[in-house]
Amino acid sequence: MTIEAAVAIGSGIIAHSLTLVAFGLDSIIELASAGVLMWRLTVEMKEDREFSEAAEERATKIAGALLLALALYVVVSAAWSLWRRQGSDFSVPGLVVASIAIPAMYALSRAKIKVADALRSRALRTDAVEAVACGYLSVVVVIGLIAQVIFRAWWVDGVTSLAIVYFLVKEGREAWGGDDCCE
């Protein structure tokens, strides 16, 4: 994911592509979420159950906040891009990394969801949802880049980046609100 983030953000900056930068930032959020999840699992191994449940709640809220932060970034950046009528350039490296991420994120998210359900872990479930979001964002990036080539329209990048916001907000709110996904 570190390579994915670097390629996506670098390509996005060069091509002035919000969807690529958002895709790269999502990868960074996934890495941060994985770190939070590792902390939570370490707490469970070392502490009592009550403390572990508190760590679970905190880890879930952090992951939810990260999803909401990404949604806010995408909305603000897309609005700015559309208001300024600023398009982006085509990016071959961005297309390649997003295309590879689609099946990779699908497989990763399915595995994480399976483990989250078995462990009844909201934190791991939220982390899995971030992988799903990355997969959807990958599809959006690929569609957006291909649409740019076909339609040559300046607004494609801003509009395609907004396609993922509903999902990010929905899952972020559920995680933040503590909806029990695993019962």
Short mmCIF file of N, CA and C in Angstrom, two decimals:
data_model
loop_
_atom_site.label_atom_id
_atom_site.label_comp_id
_atom_site.label_asym_id
_atom_site.label_seq_id
_atom_site.Cartn_x
_atom_site.Cartn_y
_atom_site.Cartn_z
N MET A 1 0.80 -1.19 0.00
CA MET A 1 0.00 0.00 0.00
C MET A 1 0.85 1.27 0.00
N THR A 2 2.04 1.18 0.52
CA THR A 2 2.92 2.34 0.52
C THR A 2 3.28 2.73 -0.91
N ILE A 3 3.59 1.74 -1.74
CA ILE A 3 3.91 2.00 -3.15
C ILE A 3 2.68 2.55 -3.85
N GLU A 4 1.52 1.95 -3.58
CA GLU A 4 0.26 2.42 -4.17
C GLU A 4 0.05 3.89 -3.83
N ALA A 5 0.22 4.26 -2.57
CA ALA A 5 0.03 5.64 -2.13
C ALA A 5 1.01 6.58 -2.83
N ALA A 6 2.27 6.19 -2.87
CA ALA A 6 3.29 7.04 -3.49
C ALA A 6 3.03 7.25 -4.98
N VAL A 7 2.72 6.16 -5.68
CA VAL A 7 2.46 6.27 -7.13
C VAL A 7 1.21 7.09 -7.38
N ALA A 8 0.15 6.82 -6.63
CA ALA A 8 -1.11 7.53 -6.85
C ALA A 8 -0.97 9.02 -6.53
N ILE A 9 -0.38 9.35 -5.40
CA ILE A 9 -0.23 10.76 -5.03
C ILE A 9 0.72 11.47 -6.00
N GLY A 10 1.85 10.84 -6.29
CA GLY A 10 2.79 11.45 -7.24
C GLY A 10 2.17 11.66 -8.61
N SER A 11 1.48 10.64 -9.12
CA SER A 11 0.82 10.75 -10.42
C SER A 11 -0.30 11.79 -10.37
N GLY A 12 -1.02 11.82 -9.26
CA GLY A 12 -2.10 12.78 -9.11
C GLY A 12 -1.61 14.22 -9.09
N ILE A 13 -0.51 14.45 -8.41
CA ILE A 13 0.06 15.80 -8.37
C ILE A 13 0.53 16.22 -9.77
N ILE A 14 1.23 15.33 -10.44
CA ILE A 14 1.72 15.64 -11.79
C ILE A 14 0.57 15.89 -12.76
N ALA A 15 -0.49 15.05 -12.67
CA ALA A 15 -1.62 15.16 -13.60
C ALA A 15 -2.70 16.13 -13.10
N HIS A 16 -2.53 16.70 -11.91
CA HIS A 16 -3.54 17.57 -11.29
C HIS A 16 -4.86 16.83 -11.13
N SER A 17 -4.78 15.56 -10.71
CA SER A 17 -5.95 14.70 -10.61
C SER A 17 -6.37 14.49 -9.16
N LEU A 18 -7.55 15.02 -8.82
CA LEU A 18 -8.10 14.84 -7.49
C LEU A 18 -8.36 13.37 -7.19
N THR A 19 -8.89 12.63 -8.16
CA THR A 19 -9.20 11.23 -7.90
C THR A 19 -7.94 10.44 -7.58
N LEU A 20 -6.84 10.73 -8.26
CA LEU A 20 -5.59 10.01 -7.97
C LEU A 20 -5.04 10.40 -6.60
N VAL A 21 -5.06 11.69 -6.28
CA VAL A 21 -4.58 12.12 -4.97
C VAL A 21 -5.45 11.53 -3.86
N ALA A 22 -6.78 11.56 -4.05
CA ALA A 22 -7.69 10.98 -3.06
C ALA A 22 -7.44 9.48 -2.91
N PHE A 23 -7.19 8.83 -4.01
CA PHE A 23 -6.88 7.40 -4.00
C PHE A 23 -5.61 7.14 -3.18
N GLY A 24 -4.58 7.96 -3.39
CA GLY A 24 -3.35 7.83 -2.62
C GLY A 24 -3.55 8.13 -1.15
N LEU A 25 -4.33 9.17 -0.85
CA LEU A 25 -4.62 9.50 0.55
C LEU A 25 -5.41 8.38 1.22
N ASP A 26 -6.31 7.77 0.46
CA ASP A 26 -7.05 6.63 1.00
C ASP A 26 -6.09 5.51 1.38
N SER A 27 -5.06 5.31 0.58
CA SER A 27 -4.06 4.28 0.90
C SER A 27 -3.33 4.62 2.20
N ILE A 28 -3.02 5.90 2.39
CA ILE A 28 -2.37 6.33 3.63
C ILE A 28 -3.31 6.12 4.81
N ILE A 29 -4.60 6.44 4.63
CA ILE A 29 -5.58 6.22 5.69
C ILE A 29 -5.67 4.74 6.03
N GLU A 30 -5.63 3.90 5.01
CA GLU A 30 -5.66 2.45 5.27
C GLU A 30 -4.45 2.02 6.08
N LEU A 31 -3.28 2.57 5.76
CA LEU A 31 -2.07 2.24 6.53
C LEU A 31 -2.22 2.71 7.98
N ALA A 32 -2.74 3.92 8.17
CA ALA A 32 -2.95 4.43 9.53
C ALA A 32 -3.97 3.58 10.27
N SER A 33 -5.02 3.20 9.58
CA SER A 33 -6.05 2.35 10.19
C SER A 33 -5.48 1.00 10.59
N ALA A 34 -4.62 0.45 9.75
CA ALA A 34 -3.98 -0.83 10.08
C ALA A 34 -3.12 -0.68 11.33
N GLY A 35 -2.44 0.45 11.47
CA GLY A 35 -1.64 0.71 12.66
C GLY A 35 -2.51 0.79 13.91
N VAL A 36 -3.64 1.48 13.79
CA VAL A 36 -4.58 1.57 14.91
C VAL A 36 -5.12 0.19 15.26
N LEU A 37 -5.42 -0.59 14.25
CA LEU A 37 -5.94 -1.94 14.48
C LEU A 37 -4.90 -2.82 15.17
N MET A 38 -3.64 -2.70 14.76
CA MET A 38 -2.58 -3.46 15.42
C MET A 38 -2.48 -3.06 16.89
N TRP A 39 -2.60 -1.77 17.17
CA TRP A 39 -2.59 -1.29 18.55
C TRP A 39 -3.74 -1.94 19.33
N ARG A 40 -4.92 -1.94 18.74
CA ARG A 40 -6.09 -2.52 19.40
C ARG A 40 -5.91 -3.99 19.70
N LEU A 41 -5.38 -4.75 18.76
CA LEU A 41 -5.17 -6.18 18.97
C LEU A 41 -4.08 -6.44 20.01
N THR A 42 -3.07 -5.58 20.03
CA THR A 42 -2.01 -5.69 21.04
C THR A 42 -2.59 -5.45 22.43
N VAL A 43 -3.46 -4.45 22.54
CA VAL A 43 -4.11 -4.17 23.82
C VAL A 43 -4.90 -5.38 24.29
N GLU A 44 -5.62 -6.02 23.38
CA GLU A 44 -6.43 -7.18 23.76
C GLU A 44 -5.55 -8.31 24.28
N MET A 45 -4.39 -8.50 23.68
CA MET A 45 -3.50 -9.58 24.13
C MET A 45 -2.91 -9.28 25.51
N LYS A 46 -2.70 -7.99 25.84
CA LYS A 46 -2.00 -7.63 27.06
C LYS A 46 -2.91 -7.22 28.22
N GLU A 47 -4.12 -6.79 27.95
CA GLU A 47 -4.98 -6.23 28.99
C GLU A 47 -6.22 -7.10 29.20
N ASP A 48 -7.04 -6.66 30.16
CA ASP A 48 -8.28 -7.40 30.43
C ASP A 48 -9.36 -7.08 29.39
N ARG A 49 -10.45 -7.82 29.46
CA ARG A 49 -11.51 -7.70 28.46
C ARG A 49 -12.15 -6.31 28.44
N GLU A 50 -12.39 -5.73 29.61
CA GLU A 50 -13.02 -4.42 29.67
C GLU A 50 -12.15 -3.37 28.99
N PHE A 51 -10.86 -3.41 29.27
CA PHE A 51 -9.94 -2.47 28.63
C PHE A 51 -9.89 -2.73 27.13
N SER A 52 -9.94 -4.00 26.73
CA SER A 52 -9.92 -4.37 25.32
C SER A 52 -11.14 -3.82 24.59
N GLU A 53 -12.31 -3.87 25.25
CA GLU A 53 -13.53 -3.33 24.63
C GLU A 53 -13.43 -1.82 24.47
N ALA A 54 -12.81 -1.14 25.43
CA ALA A 54 -12.60 0.30 25.30
C ALA A 54 -11.65 0.59 24.15
N ALA A 55 -10.62 -0.22 24.00
CA ALA A 55 -9.68 -0.06 22.88
C ALA A 55 -10.39 -0.30 21.55
N GLU A 56 -11.28 -1.30 21.51
CA GLU A 56 -12.08 -1.59 20.31
C GLU A 56 -12.90 -0.36 19.92
N GLU A 57 -13.56 0.24 20.90
CA GLU A 57 -14.39 1.42 20.64
C GLU A 57 -13.54 2.57 20.12
N ARG A 58 -12.41 2.81 20.76
CA ARG A 58 -11.53 3.89 20.33
C ARG A 58 -10.99 3.64 18.92
N ALA A 59 -10.57 2.43 18.65
CA ALA A 59 -10.05 2.09 17.32
C ALA A 59 -11.12 2.26 16.25
N THR A 60 -12.35 1.88 16.56
CA THR A 60 -13.45 2.02 15.61
C THR A 60 -13.74 3.49 15.33
N LYS A 61 -13.75 4.31 16.37
CA LYS A 61 -13.99 5.74 16.19
C LYS A 61 -12.88 6.40 15.37
N ILE A 62 -11.64 6.01 15.61
CA ILE A 62 -10.53 6.56 14.84
C ILE A 62 -10.67 6.20 13.37
N ALA A 63 -10.98 4.94 13.09
CA ALA A 63 -11.16 4.51 11.70
C ALA A 63 -12.33 5.25 11.06
N GLY A 64 -13.42 5.44 11.79
CA GLY A 64 -14.56 6.19 11.28
C GLY A 64 -14.19 7.63 10.98
N ALA A 65 -13.43 8.24 11.88
CA ALA A 65 -13.00 9.63 11.68
C ALA A 65 -12.12 9.74 10.44
N LEU A 66 -11.27 8.75 10.21
CA LEU A 66 -10.42 8.77 9.02
C LEU A 66 -11.26 8.69 7.74
N LEU A 67 -12.30 7.87 7.74
CA LEU A 67 -13.20 7.79 6.58
C LEU A 67 -13.91 9.13 6.35
N LEU A 68 -14.39 9.75 7.42
CA LEU A 68 -15.07 11.04 7.29
C LEU A 68 -14.11 12.13 6.83
N ALA A 69 -12.87 12.08 7.30
CA ALA A 69 -11.87 13.06 6.87
C ALA A 69 -11.59 12.92 5.37
N LEU A 70 -11.50 11.70 4.89
CA LEU A 70 -11.28 11.49 3.45
C LEU A 70 -12.48 12.01 2.66
N ALA A 71 -13.69 11.75 3.13
CA ALA A 71 -14.89 12.24 2.43
C ALA A 71 -14.88 13.77 2.36
N LEU A 72 -14.54 14.42 3.46
CA LEU A 72 -14.48 15.88 3.49
C LEU A 72 -13.43 16.40 2.50
N TYR A 73 -12.27 15.79 2.49
CA TYR A 73 -11.22 16.19 1.56
C TYR A 73 -11.71 16.08 0.11
N VAL A 74 -12.36 14.97 -0.22
CA VAL A 74 -12.83 14.75 -1.59
C VAL A 74 -13.87 15.80 -1.97
N VAL A 75 -14.83 16.07 -1.08
CA VAL A 75 -15.88 17.05 -1.38
C VAL A 75 -15.29 18.44 -1.59
N VAL A 76 -14.45 18.89 -0.67
CA VAL A 76 -13.86 20.22 -0.76
C VAL A 76 -13.00 20.34 -2.02
N SER A 77 -12.17 19.35 -2.27
CA SER A 77 -11.29 19.40 -3.44
C SER A 77 -12.07 19.33 -4.74
N ALA A 78 -13.10 18.49 -4.79
CA ALA A 78 -13.92 18.39 -6.01
C ALA A 78 -14.67 19.69 -6.26
N ALA A 79 -15.24 20.27 -5.21
CA ALA A 79 -15.96 21.54 -5.37
C ALA A 79 -15.01 22.63 -5.88
N TRP A 80 -13.82 22.69 -5.31
CA TRP A 80 -12.82 23.68 -5.73
C TRP A 80 -12.44 23.47 -7.19
N SER A 81 -12.20 22.24 -7.56
CA SER A 81 -11.82 21.89 -8.93
C SER A 81 -12.94 22.23 -9.91
N LEU A 82 -14.17 21.90 -9.55
CA LEU A 82 -15.31 22.19 -10.44
C LEU A 82 -15.58 23.69 -10.52
N TRP A 83 -15.48 24.38 -9.40
CA TRP A 83 -15.70 25.82 -9.39
C TRP A 83 -14.67 26.54 -10.26
N ARG A 84 -13.43 26.09 -10.20
CA ARG A 84 -12.36 26.71 -11.00
C ARG A 84 -12.32 26.19 -12.43
N ARG A 85 -13.18 25.21 -12.73
CA ARG A 85 -13.19 24.58 -14.05
C ARG A 85 -11.81 24.03 -14.39
N GLN A 86 -11.24 23.38 -13.40
CA GLN A 86 -9.89 22.85 -13.52
C GLN A 86 -9.96 21.35 -13.74
N GLY A 87 -9.49 20.91 -14.88
CA GLY A 87 -9.46 19.49 -15.19
C GLY A 87 -8.12 18.88 -14.83
N SER A 88 -7.94 17.67 -15.22
CA SER A 88 -6.67 16.99 -14.95
C SER A 88 -6.18 16.32 -16.23
N ASP A 89 -4.94 15.89 -16.18
CA ASP A 89 -4.34 15.20 -17.32
C ASP A 89 -4.46 13.69 -17.13
N PHE A 90 -4.31 12.96 -18.22
CA PHE A 90 -4.31 11.51 -18.15
C PHE A 90 -3.01 11.03 -17.52
N SER A 91 -3.08 9.95 -16.75
CA SER A 91 -1.90 9.41 -16.07
C SER A 91 -1.83 7.90 -16.27
N VAL A 92 -0.84 7.46 -17.03
CA VAL A 92 -0.65 6.01 -17.23
C VAL A 92 -0.30 5.32 -15.92
N PRO A 93 0.67 5.85 -15.12
CA PRO A 93 0.96 5.17 -13.85
C PRO A 93 -0.26 5.12 -12.93
N GLY A 94 -1.05 6.18 -12.92
CA GLY A 94 -2.26 6.19 -12.12
C GLY A 94 -3.25 5.13 -12.57
N LEU A 95 -3.40 4.99 -13.88
CA LEU A 95 -4.31 3.97 -14.43
C LEU A 95 -3.82 2.57 -14.07
N VAL A 96 -2.52 2.35 -14.16
CA VAL A 96 -1.96 1.03 -13.85
C VAL A 96 -2.16 0.69 -12.37
N VAL A 97 -1.80 1.60 -11.47
CA VAL A 97 -1.91 1.30 -10.04
C VAL A 97 -3.37 1.13 -9.62
N ALA A 98 -4.26 1.92 -10.18
CA ALA A 98 -5.68 1.78 -9.84
C ALA A 98 -6.25 0.47 -10.40
N SER A 99 -5.82 0.09 -11.58
CA SER A 99 -6.29 -1.16 -12.18
C SER A 99 -5.82 -2.38 -11.38
N ILE A 100 -4.60 -2.33 -10.89
CA ILE A 100 -4.08 -3.43 -10.07
C ILE A 100 -4.81 -3.47 -8.72
N ALA A 101 -5.14 -2.30 -8.19
CA ALA A 101 -5.78 -2.22 -6.87
C ALA A 101 -7.19 -2.81 -6.86
N ILE A 102 -7.88 -2.80 -7.98
CA ILE A 102 -9.27 -3.29 -7.99
C ILE A 102 -9.36 -4.74 -7.50
N PRO A 103 -8.70 -5.69 -8.16
CA PRO A 103 -8.81 -7.07 -7.65
C PRO A 103 -8.09 -7.27 -6.31
N ALA A 104 -7.01 -6.52 -6.09
CA ALA A 104 -6.27 -6.67 -4.83
C ALA A 104 -7.13 -6.23 -3.64
N MET A 105 -7.79 -5.09 -3.76
CA MET A 105 -8.63 -4.59 -2.67
C MET A 105 -9.87 -5.45 -2.48
N TYR A 106 -10.39 -6.00 -3.57
CA TYR A 106 -11.55 -6.90 -3.45
C TYR A 106 -11.16 -8.12 -2.60
N ALA A 107 -10.04 -8.74 -2.94
CA ALA A 107 -9.60 -9.93 -2.20
C ALA A 107 -9.27 -9.59 -0.74
N LEU A 108 -8.56 -8.49 -0.54
CA LEU A 108 -8.18 -8.08 0.82
C LEU A 108 -9.41 -7.76 1.67
N SER A 109 -10.35 -7.02 1.11
CA SER A 109 -11.53 -6.65 1.89
C SER A 109 -12.39 -7.86 2.24
N ARG A 110 -12.52 -8.79 1.31
CA ARG A 110 -13.29 -10.02 1.59
C ARG A 110 -12.65 -10.80 2.74
N ALA A 111 -11.33 -10.92 2.70
CA ALA A 111 -10.63 -11.66 3.76
C ALA A 111 -10.78 -10.94 5.11
N LYS A 112 -10.65 -9.61 5.11
CA LYS A 112 -10.78 -8.85 6.35
C LYS A 112 -12.20 -8.95 6.92
N ILE A 113 -13.20 -8.89 6.06
CA ILE A 113 -14.59 -8.98 6.51
C ILE A 113 -14.85 -10.35 7.14
N LYS A 114 -14.32 -11.38 6.53
CA LYS A 114 -14.48 -12.73 7.06
C LYS A 114 -13.87 -12.84 8.46
N VAL A 115 -12.66 -12.32 8.62
CA VAL A 115 -11.99 -12.37 9.93
C VAL A 115 -12.73 -11.47 10.93
N ALA A 116 -13.16 -10.29 10.49
CA ALA A 116 -13.88 -9.37 11.38
C ALA A 116 -15.16 -10.01 11.91
N ASP A 117 -15.88 -10.70 11.03
CA ASP A 117 -17.10 -11.37 11.47
C ASP A 117 -16.78 -12.51 12.44
N ALA A 118 -15.72 -13.24 12.18
CA ALA A 118 -15.34 -14.35 13.07
C ALA A 118 -14.92 -13.83 14.44
N LEU A 119 -14.20 -12.70 14.47
CA LEU A 119 -13.74 -12.11 15.73
C LEU A 119 -14.78 -11.17 16.35
N ARG A 120 -15.81 -10.85 15.59
CA ARG A 120 -16.83 -9.89 16.01
C ARG A 120 -16.18 -8.55 16.36
N SER A 121 -15.30 -8.11 15.47
CA SER A 121 -14.53 -6.89 15.70
C SER A 121 -15.03 -5.77 14.79
N ARG A 122 -15.62 -4.72 15.42
CA ARG A 122 -16.05 -3.56 14.65
C ARG A 122 -14.85 -2.82 14.07
N ALA A 123 -13.76 -2.78 14.82
CA ALA A 123 -12.57 -2.08 14.33
C ALA A 123 -12.03 -2.74 13.07
N LEU A 124 -11.94 -4.06 13.07
CA LEU A 124 -11.46 -4.76 11.88
C LEU A 124 -12.47 -4.64 10.75
N ARG A 125 -13.76 -4.65 11.08
CA ARG A 125 -14.80 -4.49 10.05
C ARG A 125 -14.67 -3.11 9.40
N THR A 126 -14.44 -2.08 10.20
CA THR A 126 -14.27 -0.73 9.66
C THR A 126 -13.02 -0.67 8.79
N ASP A 127 -11.96 -1.32 9.23
CA ASP A 127 -10.74 -1.40 8.42
C ASP A 127 -11.03 -2.10 7.09
N ALA A 128 -11.83 -3.15 7.13
CA ALA A 128 -12.20 -3.86 5.90
C ALA A 128 -13.01 -2.95 4.98
N VAL A 129 -13.88 -2.14 5.56
CA VAL A 129 -14.69 -1.22 4.77
C VAL A 129 -13.79 -0.18 4.09
N GLU A 130 -12.72 0.21 4.76
CA GLU A 130 -11.77 1.12 4.12
C GLU A 130 -11.13 0.46 2.90
N ALA A 131 -10.88 -0.84 2.97
CA ALA A 131 -10.35 -1.56 1.80
C ALA A 131 -11.40 -1.62 0.69
N VAL A 132 -12.67 -1.79 1.07
CA VAL A 132 -13.76 -1.76 0.08
C VAL A 132 -13.80 -0.39 -0.57
N ALA A 133 -13.72 0.67 0.25
CA ALA A 133 -13.73 2.04 -0.28
C ALA A 133 -12.57 2.25 -1.25
N CYS A 134 -11.41 1.72 -0.90
CA CYS A 134 -10.25 1.83 -1.79
C CYS A 134 -10.53 1.12 -3.12
N GLY A 135 -11.18 -0.03 -3.05
CA GLY A 135 -11.55 -0.75 -4.27
C GLY A 135 -12.51 0.06 -5.12
N TYR A 136 -13.54 0.65 -4.48
CA TYR A 136 -14.48 1.50 -5.22
C TYR A 136 -13.78 2.72 -5.79
N LEU A 137 -12.92 3.32 -4.99
CA LEU A 137 -12.18 4.48 -5.47
C LEU A 137 -11.29 4.10 -6.64
N SER A 138 -10.73 2.90 -6.63
CA SER A 138 -9.93 2.41 -7.76
C SER A 138 -10.78 2.34 -9.02
N VAL A 139 -11.99 1.83 -8.89
CA VAL A 139 -12.91 1.77 -10.04
C VAL A 139 -13.21 3.17 -10.54
N VAL A 140 -13.47 4.10 -9.61
CA VAL A 140 -13.76 5.48 -9.97
C VAL A 140 -12.57 6.10 -10.71
N VAL A 141 -11.36 5.85 -10.21
CA VAL A 141 -10.16 6.38 -10.86
C VAL A 141 -10.05 5.85 -12.29
N VAL A 142 -10.21 4.54 -12.45
CA VAL A 142 -10.10 3.94 -13.79
C VAL A 142 -11.17 4.51 -14.72
N ILE A 143 -12.42 4.56 -14.25
CA ILE A 143 -13.50 5.11 -15.08
C ILE A 143 -13.21 6.57 -15.43
N GLY A 144 -12.79 7.34 -14.43
CA GLY A 144 -12.49 8.75 -14.66
C GLY A 144 -11.37 8.96 -15.66
N LEU A 145 -10.30 8.19 -15.53
CA LEU A 145 -9.18 8.35 -16.46
C LEU A 145 -9.58 7.95 -17.88
N ILE A 146 -10.32 6.87 -18.00
CA ILE A 146 -10.77 6.44 -19.34
C ILE A 146 -11.76 7.46 -19.91
N ALA A 147 -12.67 7.97 -19.07
CA ALA A 147 -13.64 8.97 -19.54
C ALA A 147 -12.93 10.25 -19.99
N GLN A 148 -11.85 10.62 -19.30
CA GLN A 148 -11.09 11.80 -19.72
C GLN A 148 -10.57 11.63 -21.14
N VAL A 149 -10.07 10.45 -21.44
CA VAL A 149 -9.53 10.18 -22.78
C VAL A 149 -10.66 10.20 -23.81
N ILE A 150 -11.78 9.57 -23.48
CA ILE A 150 -12.89 9.46 -24.44
C ILE A 150 -13.59 10.81 -24.65
N PHE A 151 -13.97 11.49 -23.56
CA PHE A 151 -14.78 12.70 -23.67
C PHE A 151 -13.98 14.00 -23.68
N ARG A 152 -12.75 13.94 -23.23
CA ARG A 152 -11.90 15.14 -23.14
C ARG A 152 -12.61 16.30 -22.44
N ALA A 153 -13.29 15.98 -21.34
CA ALA A 153 -14.06 16.97 -20.59
C ALA A 153 -13.31 17.34 -19.31
N TRP A 154 -13.21 18.63 -19.02
CA TRP A 154 -12.45 19.11 -17.86
C TRP A 154 -13.07 18.67 -16.54
N TRP A 155 -14.38 18.46 -16.50
CA TRP A 155 -15.10 18.20 -15.26
C TRP A 155 -15.09 16.74 -14.81
N VAL A 156 -14.60 15.83 -15.63
CA VAL A 156 -14.69 14.40 -15.33
C VAL A 156 -14.01 14.05 -14.00
N ASP A 157 -12.83 14.57 -13.75
CA ASP A 157 -12.10 14.22 -12.52
C ASP A 157 -12.88 14.65 -11.28
N GLY A 158 -13.40 15.87 -11.27
CA GLY A 158 -14.15 16.35 -10.11
C GLY A 158 -15.42 15.54 -9.87
N VAL A 159 -16.13 15.23 -10.93
CA VAL A 159 -17.38 14.48 -10.79
C VAL A 159 -17.11 13.03 -10.38
N THR A 160 -16.14 12.40 -11.00
CA THR A 160 -15.87 11.00 -10.64
C THR A 160 -15.37 10.87 -9.20
N SER A 161 -14.64 11.86 -8.73
CA SER A 161 -14.16 11.79 -7.34
C SER A 161 -15.31 11.87 -6.34
N LEU A 162 -16.39 12.52 -6.71
CA LEU A 162 -17.55 12.63 -5.81
C LEU A 162 -18.35 11.33 -5.73
N ALA A 163 -18.11 10.42 -6.65
CA ALA A 163 -18.88 9.17 -6.69
C ALA A 163 -18.68 8.31 -5.44
N ILE A 164 -17.59 8.47 -4.74
CA ILE A 164 -17.29 7.63 -3.58
C ILE A 164 -17.73 8.26 -2.26
N VAL A 165 -18.09 9.54 -2.27
CA VAL A 165 -18.36 10.26 -1.02
C VAL A 165 -19.50 9.65 -0.21
N TYR A 166 -20.58 9.29 -0.86
CA TYR A 166 -21.72 8.72 -0.13
C TYR A 166 -21.28 7.51 0.68
N PHE A 167 -20.55 6.62 0.05
CA PHE A 167 -20.09 5.40 0.72
C PHE A 167 -19.17 5.74 1.89
N LEU A 168 -18.25 6.66 1.70
CA LEU A 168 -17.32 7.03 2.77
C LEU A 168 -18.06 7.62 3.97
N VAL A 169 -19.01 8.50 3.70
CA VAL A 169 -19.76 9.13 4.79
C VAL A 169 -20.63 8.10 5.52
N LYS A 170 -21.30 7.27 4.77
CA LYS A 170 -22.17 6.24 5.38
C LYS A 170 -21.36 5.34 6.31
N GLU A 171 -20.27 4.81 5.82
CA GLU A 171 -19.46 3.90 6.63
C GLU A 171 -18.74 4.62 7.76
N GLY A 172 -18.29 5.84 7.52
CA GLY A 172 -17.66 6.62 8.58
C GLY A 172 -18.61 6.93 9.72
N ARG A 173 -19.85 7.31 9.37
CA ARG A 173 -20.86 7.59 10.40
C ARG A 173 -21.22 6.34 11.18
N GLU A 174 -21.36 5.23 10.49
CA GLU A 174 -21.67 3.98 11.19
C GLU A 174 -20.56 3.61 12.17
N ALA A 175 -19.32 3.76 11.74
CA ALA A 175 -18.19 3.44 12.62
C ALA A 175 -18.14 4.42 13.80
N TRP A 176 -18.30 5.69 13.52
CA TRP A 176 -18.24 6.70 14.57
C TRP A 176 -19.38 6.52 15.57
N GLY A 177 -20.57 6.19 15.06
CA GLY A 177 -21.73 6.03 15.92
C GLY A 177 -21.74 4.73 16.69
N GLY A 178 -20.82 3.82 16.35
CA GLY A 178 -20.72 2.57 17.09
C GLY A 178 -21.76 1.54 16.71
N ASP A 179 -22.35 1.66 15.50
CA ASP A 179 -23.30 0.64 15.07
C ASP A 179 -22.61 -0.71 15.11
N ASP A 180 -23.25 -1.67 15.72
CA ASP A 180 -22.63 -2.99 15.86
C ASP A 180 -22.84 -3.79 14.59
N CYS A 181 -21.82 -3.83 13.78
CA CYS A 181 -21.90 -4.49 12.48
C CYS A 181 -21.76 -5.99 12.57
N CYS A 182 -21.34 -6.46 13.69
CA CYS A 182 -20.92 -7.86 13.77
C CYS A 182 -21.86 -8.71 14.61
N GLU A 183 -23.06 -8.26 14.89
CA GLU A 183 -23.99 -9.08 15.68
C GLU A 183 -25.03 -9.68 14.78
#
